[in-house]
Coordinates of N, CA and C in Angstrom, one line a residue:
M1 N -26.7 7.2 -5.3 CA -25.6 8.1 -5.5 C -24.3 7.4 -5.2
K2 N -23.6 7.9 -6.3 CA -22.0 7.1 -6.3 C -21.4 7.2 -5.1
N3 N -20.7 6.1 -4.5 CA -20.0 6.6 -3.0 C -18.3 6.2 -3.4
N4 N -18.2 5.8 -4.5 CA -16.8 5.9 -4.5 C -16.3 6.7 -5.8
F5 N -14.9 7.4 -5.4 CA -14.5 8.5 -6.3 C -12.9 8.1 -6.4
T6 N -12.8 8.5 -7.6 CA -11.5 8.6 -8.0 C -10.6 9.8 -7.3
P7 N -9.7 10.3 -7.2 CA -8.8 11.2 -6.8 C -9.0 12.7 -7.7
A8 N -9.3 12.5 -9.2 CA -9.3 13.1 -9.9 C -11.0 13.7 -9.7
E9 N -11.9 12.8 -9.7 CA -13.3 13.4 -9.3 C -13.3 14.3 -8.2
Y10 N -12.8 13.9 -6.8 CA -12.7 14.5 -5.7 C -12.4 15.7 -6.2
L11 N -10.9 16.1 -6.5 CA -10.5 17.5 -7.1 C -11.6 18.2 -8.0
A12 N -11.8 17.4 -8.7 CA -13.4 18.3 -9.7 C -14.5 19.2 -8.5
M13 N -14.4 17.9 -8.1 CA -15.5 18.3 -7.0 C -15.3 19.5 -6.2
E14 N -14.3 19.2 -5.6 CA -13.9 20.0 -4.7 C -13.7 21.6 -5.0
E15 N -13.1 21.9 -6.2 CA -13.3 22.9 -7.1 C -14.3 23.8 -7.0
V16 N -15.5 23.1 -7.1 CA -16.7 24.1 -7.3 C -17.2 24.0 -5.8
A17 N -17.3 23.1 -5.1 CA -17.7 22.7 -3.9 C -18.1 24.1 -2.6
D18 N -19.2 24.3 -2.4 CA -19.5 25.7 -1.4 C -19.0 24.8 0.1
Y19 N -18.3 24.0 0.4 CA -17.8 23.7 1.5 C -16.6 22.5 1.3
K20 N -15.9 22.7 2.1 CA -14.5 21.8 2.4 C -14.7 20.2 2.4
S21 N -13.9 19.5 2.1 CA -14.4 18.0 2.3 C -12.8 17.0 2.1
E22 N -12.8 15.8 2.8 CA -11.8 15.2 2.8 C -11.7 14.1 2.0
Y23 N -11.0 13.5 1.2 CA -11.0 11.9 0.4 C -10.1 11.3 1.2
Y24 N -11.0 9.8 1.4 CA -10.0 8.8 1.9 C -10.5 7.6 1.2
A25 N -9.8 6.9 0.7 CA -10.1 5.4 0.0 C -11.2 5.6 -1.0
G26 N -11.5 6.5 -1.8 CA -12.4 6.6 -2.5 C -13.5 7.4 -2.0
E27 N -13.8 7.5 -0.5 CA -14.8 8.0 -0.1 C -14.4 9.9 0.0
I28 N -15.8 10.8 0.3 CA -15.3 11.8 0.6 C -16.1 12.2 1.6
F29 N -15.5 12.8 2.3 CA -16.2 13.4 3.9 C -16.5 14.8 3.8
A30 N -17.7 15.7 4.4 CA -17.6 16.7 4.4 C -17.0 17.1 5.8
M31 N -16.3 18.2 5.5 CA -15.7 19.0 6.8 C -16.4 20.2 7.4
T32 N -16.7 20.0 8.6 CA -16.9 21.6 9.2 C -16.4 22.7 9.1
G33 N -16.5 23.8 9.3 CA -16.0 25.3 9.5 C -14.7 25.5 10.4
G34 N -14.2 26.5 10.1 CA -13.3 26.4 11.2 C -13.8 27.2 12.5
S35 N -13.4 27.2 13.7 CA -14.1 28.1 14.6 C -13.1 28.8 15.4
A36 N -13.6 29.6 16.1 CA -12.8 30.7 16.9 C -12.0 30.0 17.6
D37 N -12.2 28.8 18.4 CA -11.5 28.0 19.2 C -10.6 27.3 18.3
H38 N -10.5 26.9 17.4 CA -9.5 25.9 16.5 C -8.7 27.2 16.2
S39 N -9.0 28.0 15.7 CA -7.8 29.4 15.4 C -7.1 29.9 16.4
T40 N -7.9 30.3 17.4 CA -6.9 30.3 19.0 C -6.1 28.9 19.1
V41 N -6.2 28.1 19.0 CA -5.3 26.9 19.2 C -4.2 26.8 18.1
A42 N -4.7 26.9 17.2 CA -3.3 27.1 15.8 C -2.5 28.5 16.2
V43 N -3.1 29.6 16.4 CA -2.0 30.7 16.7 C -1.2 30.5 18.1
N44 N -1.7 29.7 18.9 CA -0.8 29.5 20.5 C 0.2 28.5 19.8
L45 N -0.4 27.6 19.0 CA 1.1 26.5 18.7 C 1.9 27.1 17.8
T46 N 1.7 27.8 16.9 CA 2.7 28.7 16.0 C 3.3 29.3 17.1
S47 N 2.6 30.3 17.7 CA 3.4 31.1 18.5 C 4.8 30.2 19.6
E48 N 4.2 29.4 20.0 CA 4.8 28.5 20.7 C 6.2 27.8 20.1
M49 N 5.9 27.5 19.2 CA 6.9 26.6 18.2 C 7.9 27.4 17.7
Q50 N 7.4 28.7 17.7 CA 8.7 29.7 16.9 C 9.3 30.0 18.1
R51 N 8.7 30.1 19.3 CA 9.5 30.5 20.6 C 10.4 29.4 21.0
L52 N 10.1 28.2 20.7 CA 10.9 27.2 21.2 C 12.1 26.7 19.8
L53 N 11.7 27.3 18.8 CA 12.9 27.1 17.9 C 13.6 28.3 17.4
A54 N 13.1 29.4 18.5 CA 13.9 30.7 17.9 C 15.7 30.7 18.0
S55 N 16.2 29.9 18.8 CA 17.4 29.7 18.9 C 18.0 28.5 18.2
R56 N 17.5 27.8 17.6 CA 18.1 26.7 16.6 C 18.1 27.0 15.4
P57 N 18.7 26.3 14.6 CA 18.8 26.1 13.2 C 17.6 25.4 11.9
C58 N 16.5 26.0 12.9 CA 15.2 25.3 12.1 C 14.2 26.4 12.0
Q59 N 13.0 26.2 11.3 CA 12.2 26.8 11.3 C 10.7 26.2 11.3
Y60 N 9.8 26.8 11.6 CA 8.4 26.1 11.8 C 7.6 27.3 10.7
H61 N 6.6 26.6 10.0 CA 5.7 26.8 9.2 C 4.6 26.3 9.2
F62 N 3.6 27.2 9.3 CA 2.1 26.9 9.4 C 1.4 27.2 8.2
N63 N 0.9 26.4 7.4 CA 0.6 26.4 6.3 C -1.1 25.9 6.3
A64 N -2.0 26.7 6.3 CA -3.4 26.2 6.3 C -4.2 25.8 5.0
S65 N -3.3 26.3 3.9 CA -4.0 26.5 2.8 C -3.4 25.5 1.3
G66 N -2.8 24.7 1.6 CA -2.2 23.9 0.9 C -2.6 22.4 1.1
R67 N -2.6 21.4 0.2 CA -3.4 20.0 0.2 C -2.5 19.2 0.9
R68 N -3.0 18.3 1.9 CA -2.2 17.0 2.9 C -2.6 16.0 2.0
R69 N -1.4 15.1 2.2 CA -1.6 13.8 1.3 C -1.0 13.0 2.3
S70 N -1.7 11.8 2.6 CA -1.0 11.1 3.7 C -1.4 9.4 3.1
G71 N -0.9 8.7 2.6 CA -1.4 7.4 1.9 C -2.6 7.5 1.0
R72 N -3.7 7.0 1.5 CA -5.2 7.1 0.9 C -5.9 8.6 1.3
L73 N -5.3 9.3 2.1 CA -5.8 10.4 2.6 C -5.5 11.4 1.8
S74 N -6.8 12.6 1.7 CA -6.2 13.7 0.5 C -7.2 14.7 1.3
S75 N -6.3 15.9 1.5 CA -7.7 17.1 2.2 C -6.8 18.4 1.7
L76 N -8.0 19.4 1.4 CA -7.6 20.6 1.2 C -8.5 21.7 2.4
P77 N -7.0 22.0 2.9 CA -8.0 22.7 4.2 C -8.6 24.0 3.8

């Protein structure tokens, strides 16, 4: 089986996959699904960030549906 993919191949596979994965330096890694604990942490973090920033001229946005890119890593939550 092929073990080195282009970003375009990764995106094409991700569109039809039954699971989410991450792409790093040509390799694709399956990700586990979300959990109740993860969701609780995300909600608590978002609530606390909004509370801390309420009196400041900045905003906190939580986006769990966009693609993240950092160097050779690309993931689709």
